[in-house]
Every structure is written in structure tokens, then in C-alpha cells.
Short mmCIF file of C-alpha atoms in Angstrom, two decimals:
data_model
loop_
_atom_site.label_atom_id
_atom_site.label_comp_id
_atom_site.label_asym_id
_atom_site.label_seq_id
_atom_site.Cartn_x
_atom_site.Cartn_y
_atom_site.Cartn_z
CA UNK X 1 0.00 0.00 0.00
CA UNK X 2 1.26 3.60 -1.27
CA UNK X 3 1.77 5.59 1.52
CA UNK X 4 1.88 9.51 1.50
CA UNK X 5 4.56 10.72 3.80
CA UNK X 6 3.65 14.23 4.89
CA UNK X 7 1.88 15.51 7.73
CA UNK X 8 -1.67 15.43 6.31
CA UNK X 9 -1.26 11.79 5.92
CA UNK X 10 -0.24 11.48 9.53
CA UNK X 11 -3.18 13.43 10.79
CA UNK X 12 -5.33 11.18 8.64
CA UNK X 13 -4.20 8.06 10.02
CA UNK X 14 -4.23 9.48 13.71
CA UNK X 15 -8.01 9.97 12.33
CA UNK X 16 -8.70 6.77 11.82
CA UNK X 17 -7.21 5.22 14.43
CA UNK X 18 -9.59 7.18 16.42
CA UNK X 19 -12.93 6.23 14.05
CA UNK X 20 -12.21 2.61 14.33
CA UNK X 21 -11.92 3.06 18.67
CA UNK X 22 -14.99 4.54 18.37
CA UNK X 23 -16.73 2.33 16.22
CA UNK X 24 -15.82 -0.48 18.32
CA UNK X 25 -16.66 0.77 20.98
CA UNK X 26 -20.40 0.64 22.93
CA UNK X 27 -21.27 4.42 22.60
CA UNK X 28 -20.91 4.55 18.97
CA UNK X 29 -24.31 6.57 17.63
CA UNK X 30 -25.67 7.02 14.50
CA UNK X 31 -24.76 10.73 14.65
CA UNK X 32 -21.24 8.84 14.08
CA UNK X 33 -21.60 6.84 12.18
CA UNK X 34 -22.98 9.25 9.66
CA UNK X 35 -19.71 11.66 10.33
CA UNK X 36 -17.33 8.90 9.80
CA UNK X 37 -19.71 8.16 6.20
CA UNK X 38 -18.52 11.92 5.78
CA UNK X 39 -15.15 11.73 6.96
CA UNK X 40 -14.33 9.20 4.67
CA UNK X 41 -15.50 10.58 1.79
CA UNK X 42 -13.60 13.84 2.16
CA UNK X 43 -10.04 13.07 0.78
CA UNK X 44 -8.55 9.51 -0.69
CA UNK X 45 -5.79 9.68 1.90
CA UNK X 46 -8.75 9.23 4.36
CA UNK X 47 -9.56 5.73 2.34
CA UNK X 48 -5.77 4.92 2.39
CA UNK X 49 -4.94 5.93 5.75
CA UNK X 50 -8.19 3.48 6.91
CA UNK X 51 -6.79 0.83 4.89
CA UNK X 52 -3.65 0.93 6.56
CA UNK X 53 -4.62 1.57 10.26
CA UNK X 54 -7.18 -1.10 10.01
CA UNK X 55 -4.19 -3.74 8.96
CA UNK X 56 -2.52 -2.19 12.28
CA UNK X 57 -5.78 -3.00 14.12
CA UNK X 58 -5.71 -6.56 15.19
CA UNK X 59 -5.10 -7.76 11.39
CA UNK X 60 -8.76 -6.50 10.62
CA UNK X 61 -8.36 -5.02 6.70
CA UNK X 62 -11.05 -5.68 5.47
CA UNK X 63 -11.69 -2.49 3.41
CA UNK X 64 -9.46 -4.74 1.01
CA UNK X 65 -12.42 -7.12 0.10
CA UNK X 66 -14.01 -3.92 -1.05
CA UNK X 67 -14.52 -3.26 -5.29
CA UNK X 68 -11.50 -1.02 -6.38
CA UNK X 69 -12.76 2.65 -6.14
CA UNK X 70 -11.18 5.96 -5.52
CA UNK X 71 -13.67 8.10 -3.58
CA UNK X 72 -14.20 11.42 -4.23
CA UNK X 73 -15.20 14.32 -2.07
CA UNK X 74 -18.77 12.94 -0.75
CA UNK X 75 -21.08 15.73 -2.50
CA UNK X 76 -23.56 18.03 -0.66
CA UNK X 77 -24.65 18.87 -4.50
CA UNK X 78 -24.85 17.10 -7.35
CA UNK X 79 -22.54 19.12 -9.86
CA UNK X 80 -22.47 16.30 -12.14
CA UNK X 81 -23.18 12.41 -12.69
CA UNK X 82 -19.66 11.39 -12.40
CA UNK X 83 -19.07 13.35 -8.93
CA UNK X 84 -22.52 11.80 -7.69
CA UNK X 85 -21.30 8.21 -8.64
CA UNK X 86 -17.85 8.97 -6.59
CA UNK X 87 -19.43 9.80 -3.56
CA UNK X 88 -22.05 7.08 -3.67
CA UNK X 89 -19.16 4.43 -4.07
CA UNK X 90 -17.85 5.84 -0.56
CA UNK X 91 -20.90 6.07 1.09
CA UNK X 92 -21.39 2.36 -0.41
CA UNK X 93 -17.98 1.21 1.07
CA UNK X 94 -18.87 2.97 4.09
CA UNK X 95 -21.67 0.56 4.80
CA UNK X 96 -20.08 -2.49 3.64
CA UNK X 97 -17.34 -1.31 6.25
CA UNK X 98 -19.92 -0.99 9.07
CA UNK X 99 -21.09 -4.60 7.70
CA UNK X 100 -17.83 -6.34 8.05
CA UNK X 101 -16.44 -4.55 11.35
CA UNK X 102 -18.86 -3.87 13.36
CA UNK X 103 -21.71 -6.04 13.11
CA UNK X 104 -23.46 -5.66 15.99
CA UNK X 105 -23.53 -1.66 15.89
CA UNK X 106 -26.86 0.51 15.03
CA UNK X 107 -28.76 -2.34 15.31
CA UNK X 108 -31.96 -2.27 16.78
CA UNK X 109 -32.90 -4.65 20.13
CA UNK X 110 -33.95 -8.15 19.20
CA UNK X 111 -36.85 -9.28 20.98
CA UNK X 112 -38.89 -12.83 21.24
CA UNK X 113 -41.45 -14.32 23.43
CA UNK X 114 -41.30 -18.00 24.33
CA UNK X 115 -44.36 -19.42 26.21
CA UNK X 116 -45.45 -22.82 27.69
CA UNK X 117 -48.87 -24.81 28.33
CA UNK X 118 -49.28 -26.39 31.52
CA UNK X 119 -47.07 -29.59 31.16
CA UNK X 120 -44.98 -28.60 28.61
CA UNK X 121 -41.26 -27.59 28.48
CA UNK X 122 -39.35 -26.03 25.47
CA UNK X 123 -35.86 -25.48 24.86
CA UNK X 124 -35.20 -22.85 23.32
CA UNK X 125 -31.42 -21.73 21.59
CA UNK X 126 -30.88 -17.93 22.17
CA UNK X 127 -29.03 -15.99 19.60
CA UNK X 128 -25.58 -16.14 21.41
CA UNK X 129 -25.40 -20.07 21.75
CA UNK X 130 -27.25 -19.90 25.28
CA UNK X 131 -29.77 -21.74 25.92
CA UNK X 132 -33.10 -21.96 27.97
CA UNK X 133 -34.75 -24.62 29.03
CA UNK X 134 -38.72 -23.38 30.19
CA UNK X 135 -40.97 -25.20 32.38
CA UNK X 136 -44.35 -26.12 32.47
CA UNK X 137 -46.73 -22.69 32.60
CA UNK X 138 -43.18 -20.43 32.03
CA UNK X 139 -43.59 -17.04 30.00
CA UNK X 140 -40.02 -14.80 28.71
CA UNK X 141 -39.39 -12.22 27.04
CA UNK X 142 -35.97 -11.95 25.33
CA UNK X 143 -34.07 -8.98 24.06
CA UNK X 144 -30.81 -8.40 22.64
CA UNK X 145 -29.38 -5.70 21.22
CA UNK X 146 -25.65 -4.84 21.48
CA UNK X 147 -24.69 -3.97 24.95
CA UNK X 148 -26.55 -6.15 26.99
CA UNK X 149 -28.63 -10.12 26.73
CA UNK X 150 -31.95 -9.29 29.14
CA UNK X 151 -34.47 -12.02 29.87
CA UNK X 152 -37.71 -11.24 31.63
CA UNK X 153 -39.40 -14.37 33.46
CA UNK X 154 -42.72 -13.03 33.61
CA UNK X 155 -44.24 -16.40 35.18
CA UNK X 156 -43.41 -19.94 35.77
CA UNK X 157 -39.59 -21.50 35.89
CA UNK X 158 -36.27 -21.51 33.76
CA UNK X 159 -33.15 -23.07 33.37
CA UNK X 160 -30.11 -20.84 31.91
CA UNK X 161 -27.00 -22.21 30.38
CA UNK X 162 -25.17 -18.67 29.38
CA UNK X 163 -22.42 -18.35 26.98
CA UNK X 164 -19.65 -15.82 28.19
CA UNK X 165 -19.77 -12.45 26.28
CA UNK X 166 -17.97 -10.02 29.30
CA UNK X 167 -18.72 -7.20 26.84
CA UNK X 168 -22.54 -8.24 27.03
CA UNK X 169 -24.22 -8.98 30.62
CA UNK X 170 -26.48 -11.53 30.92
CA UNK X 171 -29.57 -10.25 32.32
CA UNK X 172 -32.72 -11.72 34.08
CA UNK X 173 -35.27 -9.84 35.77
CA UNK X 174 -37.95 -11.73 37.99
CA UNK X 175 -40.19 -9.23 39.63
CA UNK X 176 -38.14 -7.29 41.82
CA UNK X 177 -35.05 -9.65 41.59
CA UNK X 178 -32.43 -9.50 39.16
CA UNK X 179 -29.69 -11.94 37.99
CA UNK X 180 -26.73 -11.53 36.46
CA UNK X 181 -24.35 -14.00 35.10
CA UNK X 182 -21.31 -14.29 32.35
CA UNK X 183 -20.64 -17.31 31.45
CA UNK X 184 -22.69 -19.90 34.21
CA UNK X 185 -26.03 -21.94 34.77
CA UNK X 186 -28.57 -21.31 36.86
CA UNK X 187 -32.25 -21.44 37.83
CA UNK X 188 -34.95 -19.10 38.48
CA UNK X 189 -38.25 -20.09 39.56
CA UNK X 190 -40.77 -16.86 39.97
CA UNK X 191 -43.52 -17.26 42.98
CA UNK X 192 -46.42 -14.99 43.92
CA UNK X 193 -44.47 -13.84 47.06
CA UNK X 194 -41.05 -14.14 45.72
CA UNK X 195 -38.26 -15.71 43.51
CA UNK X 196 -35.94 -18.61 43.86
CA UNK X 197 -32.51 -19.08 41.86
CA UNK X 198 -30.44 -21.66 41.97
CA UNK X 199 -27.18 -21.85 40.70
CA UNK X 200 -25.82 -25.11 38.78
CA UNK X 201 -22.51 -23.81 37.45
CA UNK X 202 -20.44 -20.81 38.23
CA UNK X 203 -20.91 -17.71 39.95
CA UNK X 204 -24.14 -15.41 39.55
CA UNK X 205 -25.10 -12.06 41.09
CA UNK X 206 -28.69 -11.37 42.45
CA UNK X 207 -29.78 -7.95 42.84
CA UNK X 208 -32.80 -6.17 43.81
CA UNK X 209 -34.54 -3.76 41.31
CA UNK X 210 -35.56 -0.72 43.40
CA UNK X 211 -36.98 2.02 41.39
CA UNK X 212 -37.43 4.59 44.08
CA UNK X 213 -34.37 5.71 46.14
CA UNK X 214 -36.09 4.75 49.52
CA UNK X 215 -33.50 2.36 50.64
CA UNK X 216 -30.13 0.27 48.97
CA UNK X 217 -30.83 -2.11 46.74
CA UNK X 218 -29.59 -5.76 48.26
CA UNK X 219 -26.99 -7.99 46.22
CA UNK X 220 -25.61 -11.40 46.54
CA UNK X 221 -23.10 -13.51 45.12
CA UNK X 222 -24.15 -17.09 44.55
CA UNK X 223 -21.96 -19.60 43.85
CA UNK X 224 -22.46 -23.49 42.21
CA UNK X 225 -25.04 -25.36 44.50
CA UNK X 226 -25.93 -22.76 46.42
CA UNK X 227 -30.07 -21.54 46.35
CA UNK X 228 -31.33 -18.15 46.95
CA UNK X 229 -35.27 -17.59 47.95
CA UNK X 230 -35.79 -13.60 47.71
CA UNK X 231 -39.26 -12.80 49.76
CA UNK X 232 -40.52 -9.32 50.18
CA UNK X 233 -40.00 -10.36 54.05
CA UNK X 234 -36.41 -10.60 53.20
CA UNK X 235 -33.67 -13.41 51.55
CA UNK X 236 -32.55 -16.13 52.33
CA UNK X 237 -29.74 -18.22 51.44
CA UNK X 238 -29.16 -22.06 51.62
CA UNK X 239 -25.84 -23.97 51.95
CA UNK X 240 -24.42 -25.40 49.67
CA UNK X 241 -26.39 -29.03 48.47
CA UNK X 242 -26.91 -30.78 45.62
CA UNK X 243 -30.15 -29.32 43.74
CA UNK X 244 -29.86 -31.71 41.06
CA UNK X 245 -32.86 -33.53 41.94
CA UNK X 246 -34.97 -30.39 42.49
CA UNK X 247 -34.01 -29.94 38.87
CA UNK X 248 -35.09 -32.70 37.63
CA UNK X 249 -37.90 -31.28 36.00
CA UNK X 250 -36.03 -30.70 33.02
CA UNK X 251 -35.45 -34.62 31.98
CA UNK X 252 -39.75 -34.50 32.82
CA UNK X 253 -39.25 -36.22 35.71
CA UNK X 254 -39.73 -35.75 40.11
CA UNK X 255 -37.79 -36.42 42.88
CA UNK X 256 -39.66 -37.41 45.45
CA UNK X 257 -37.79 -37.83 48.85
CA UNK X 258 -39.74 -38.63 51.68
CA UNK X 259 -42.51 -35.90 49.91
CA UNK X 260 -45.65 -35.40 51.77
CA UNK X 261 -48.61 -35.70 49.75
CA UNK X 262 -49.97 -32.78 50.40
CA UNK X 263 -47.10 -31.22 47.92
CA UNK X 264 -47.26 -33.79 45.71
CA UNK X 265 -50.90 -32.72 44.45
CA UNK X 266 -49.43 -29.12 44.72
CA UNK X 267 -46.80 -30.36 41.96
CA UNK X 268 -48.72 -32.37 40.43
CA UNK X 269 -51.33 -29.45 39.40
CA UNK X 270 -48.20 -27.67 38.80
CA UNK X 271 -48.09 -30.15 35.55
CA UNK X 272 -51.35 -31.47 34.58
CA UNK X 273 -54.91 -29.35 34.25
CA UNK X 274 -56.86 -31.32 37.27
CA UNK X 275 -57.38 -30.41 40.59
CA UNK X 276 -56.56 -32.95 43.09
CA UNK X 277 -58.69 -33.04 46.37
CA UNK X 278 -57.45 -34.65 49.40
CA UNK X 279 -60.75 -36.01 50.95
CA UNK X 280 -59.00 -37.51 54.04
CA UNK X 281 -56.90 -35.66 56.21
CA UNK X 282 -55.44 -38.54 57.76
CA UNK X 283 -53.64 -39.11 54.45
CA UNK X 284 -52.38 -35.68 53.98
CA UNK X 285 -49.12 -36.26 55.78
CA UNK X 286 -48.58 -39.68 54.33
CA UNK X 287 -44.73 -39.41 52.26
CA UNK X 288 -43.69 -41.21 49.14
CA UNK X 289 -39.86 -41.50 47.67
CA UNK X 290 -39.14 -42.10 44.26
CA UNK X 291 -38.51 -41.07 40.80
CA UNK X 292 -42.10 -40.46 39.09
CA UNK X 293 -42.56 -39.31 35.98
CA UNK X 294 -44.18 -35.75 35.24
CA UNK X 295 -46.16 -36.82 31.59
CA UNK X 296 -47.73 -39.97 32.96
CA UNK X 297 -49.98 -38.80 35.81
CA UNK X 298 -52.00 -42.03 35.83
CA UNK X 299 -48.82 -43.77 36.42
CA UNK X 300 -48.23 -42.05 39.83
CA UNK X 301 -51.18 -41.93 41.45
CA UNK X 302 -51.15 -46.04 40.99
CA UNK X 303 -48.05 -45.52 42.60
CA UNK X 304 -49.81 -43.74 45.40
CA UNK X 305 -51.82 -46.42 45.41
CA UNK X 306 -49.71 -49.34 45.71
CA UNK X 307 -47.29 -47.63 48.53
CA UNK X 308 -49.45 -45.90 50.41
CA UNK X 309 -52.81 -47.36 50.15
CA UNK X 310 -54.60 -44.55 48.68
CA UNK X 311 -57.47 -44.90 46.41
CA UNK X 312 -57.78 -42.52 43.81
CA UNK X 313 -61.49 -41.48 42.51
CA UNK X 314 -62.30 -39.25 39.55
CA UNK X 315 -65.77 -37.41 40.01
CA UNK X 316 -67.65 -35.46 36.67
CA UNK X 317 -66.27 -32.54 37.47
CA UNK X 318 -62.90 -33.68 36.19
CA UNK X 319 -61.48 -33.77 39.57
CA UNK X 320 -59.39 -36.53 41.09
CA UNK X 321 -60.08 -37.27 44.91
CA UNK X 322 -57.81 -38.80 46.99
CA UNK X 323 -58.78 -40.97 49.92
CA UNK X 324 -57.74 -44.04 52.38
CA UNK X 325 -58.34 -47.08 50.49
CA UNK X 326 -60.84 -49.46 51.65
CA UNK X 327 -59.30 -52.13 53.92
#
């Protein structure tokens, strides 16, 4: 590459050295971007001096896999045809430039919605390889756009496996809860009263969203296999277990250790559209261990029957009633 040695030149490359920080960088505007269209239109050195800077700039020339063109001075008139074609051509290899190098600039936020029936789950593969993993009843919203990845669980349960972008936070908002991770997994479960995360892999932040200045928000760090219930009573934090089998939901299947019935049928409705009455107390307290499957509800409650002797009666309002078995 030809390269003009006089101090014009110089001043042109300083220039662009300071276009392409900008560009790259997360305040970049459109007000900008429309200069540097300008800028680069003004003078050829200012074409050749890119050229050359961006070769300097982690091996990035990729004005080179641009059509051969030697832009003139970007017009504010038309004089002619031939002076309108030259600064067309610029303003053309300005966009291709913005194309190649900075991809994710002046684009507008991304957003989806991803929604589940009662009993259903749905993965779901996010734009930047991570991936979600909703439960049954869940509702997001997801929106990307290029400073930050922000999910909104706006009812029901999620699983997160994030990919690490440090120069995009991973956002997701539960009510008044926030959390943030680069580069982890985790849980979040929304309730009427409150939220629950649990973290399966790395480290996570959880903040509260406070929109009035009345007092600090709260933050904590949560680390692998450690579970944080947020209450408007206050939070609290559990040492560290294994939560595998409270996550268990995801391979359609639960837990059950020593599980009192009584939240069982709380789960259970969690799953399936039927309401489950408990028509004798004495059974209420009964507990059943095992691994029952969430998608075959007829399956358990023989279950229920065969270990704890509890008959199982559906009436014509589509309700199931649980009772003692006769003897």
C-alpha cells in the first residue's frame, strides 16, 4: 500500500485510528456513524490511511475485500453524474465497512417471546449459543441488542445455560429480583411472594430492582449449589447441596424424597390441568420417595396407590379425589 509521507497523511491516520476506537466501541451513535460516512469521503488519503490503520488494528483489513474505487469528495450537491457516482461508491464502502467490522452496531434490540402450556417444556437456543430450558406454565421475554442479553421471566420456571460475552451482561429480571451471570447456569423459579434461583454452574449475582431511592438495593453472590429464595419479608440463602434432583424437572421427571402428599398434588397441578382433592386428612401427611414421571400422571397416582394405600377417585367434574383405600 502507497503511503503519503507528509503531515496530512499522519493526521489522517491518527483519524482513523480514532474512528475505528470509536466504532468499536459501545457508545458509537448514529450521529457517528454518519460523520465517519462523511469523513471518509472527504479526501482519498482518508480511504488509504483506513486501509492501513485497520491492517494495524488486530489484522482487521477488510476495506481490502471492497470493489476497487477511488472516492471522491462525498457531495452536498450534485454538480455532475460522475461526482454523484464517486461519492455514492464511498458512502457504499462505508456501509459495507460498518457490515464487516462492526456487526453488531446501530442495530436495533432483538426481541422474542417463548411461552409454555401447563405440562410442557421447550428449549429454546438464544441468539448467542445460550440456551433456555422453560418449564411447564413459564412465560419470557428476550431482548438483545448490542450492549446487553436481558431475559424477563414473567411467570413460571427456567433453566439458563449462558455463553460468556464479558462485553454483554447476561440479564434476568424476575419481579423485583435481578440476575446476572457471564458465562454460568442457573435457575430461576418466579412465585407470587417471591423468587428462587439456583445456581448449577459458576458464579451469579442477584440484585434487587428498586426504582425509588427509599433504601439500597440488596446484592448477593451465589456460587455453584448454592439456592437463593428472595421474599418481600427478606432473603434467604441455603448452603451449599446438591439441587440436582430439584431440577429434575427438566429430563420431565420428580424427585420425590420422603414428599408429603400434600405437595405432591401441589406439583402435580403444577403439571397437569386437574385439581386434586385430598378427601382424608389422615392421608395428607402420608410421604412417598421415588422417581415419578411428570407426563404420565396415571402412572403415579397407581403408585400412590400401591405404597401408600390410597385410592384414587375421579368425580364429573374432572377432579381426582384422593382418599384411604378401603381395607
Amino acid at each position: 500500500m502507497e503511503v503519503e509521507g507528509n503531515g496530512q497523511y499522519e493526521q489522517a491516520c491518527d483519524a482513523a485510528l480514532g474512528w475505528i476506537a470509536r466504532l468499536r466501541s459501545d457508545q458509537a451513535s448514529a450521529a457517528d456513524r454518519e460523520s465517519f460516512a462523511l469523513w471518509l469521503g472527504e479526501h482519498t488519503s482518508h480511504r488509504s490511511a483506513m486501509d492501513q490503520m485497520l491492517e494495524l488494528w488486530d489484522d482487521l483489513g477488510v476495506l481490502q475485500m471492497l470493489p476497487d474505487a477511488t472516492p471522491a469528495e462525498l457531495p452536498r450537491e450534485a454538480a455532475n453524474q460522475n461526482r454523484w457516482y464517486a461519492g455514492a461508491v464511498a458512502v457504499a464502502a462505508t456501509v459495507m465497512l460498518a457490515v464487516f467490522l462492526y456487526p453488531q452496531l446501530g442495530s436495533d434490540p432483538v426481541s422474542n417471546e417463548y411461552r409454555t402450556a401447563v405440562g410442557e417444556r421447550l428449549i429454546v437456543d438464544l441468539p448467542d449459543d445460550s440456551q433456555v430450558v422453560l418449564n411447564t406454565d413459564s412465560s419470557i421475554s428476550v431482548t438483545y441488542s448490542e450492549d446487553q442479553r436481558h431475559i424477563d421471566l414473567r411467570r413460571g420456571e427456567a433453566w439458563f445455560q449462558v455463553t460468556s460475552d464479558k462485553d454483554r451482561p447476561f440479564h434476568v429480571d424476575s419481579g423485583e429480583t435481578r440476575v446476572t451471570a457471564v458465562g454460568t447456569a442457573f435457575n430461576v423459579y418466579r412465585l407470587q411472594d417471591g423468587t428462587d434461583i439456583t445456581v448449577t454452574e459458576g458464579v451469579v449475582r442477584v440484585s434487587e430492582i428498586v426504582e425509588t431511592g427509599a433504601h439500597k438495593p440488596a446484592t448477593q453472590m451465589l456460587q455453584v449449589n448454592q439456592q437463593l429464595r428472595t421474599r418481600s419479608d427478606g432473603w434467604l440463602l441455603s448452603p451449599p447441596s446438591d439441587f440436582s434432583t430439584r431440577l429434575a424437572w427438566r429430563q420431565g421427571e420428580l424427585v420425590a424424597e420422603e414428599m408429603p402428599l400434600i405437595e405432591l398434588v401441589a406439583e402435580l397441578e403444577r403439571y397437569h390441568d386437574t385439581n386434586y382433592l385430598i378427601a382424608d386428612p389422615s392421608i395428607a401427611r402420608l410421604t412417598i420417595s421415588g422417581v415419578l414421571q411428570l407426563d404420565e400422571p396415571e402412572a403415579i397416582l397407581k403408585a400412590l396407590e400401591v405404597s401408600l394405600g390410597v385410592q384414587a377417585d375421579t368425580l364429573e367434574s374432572g377432579t381426582v379425589r384422593l382418599l384411604k383405600a378401603d381395607q
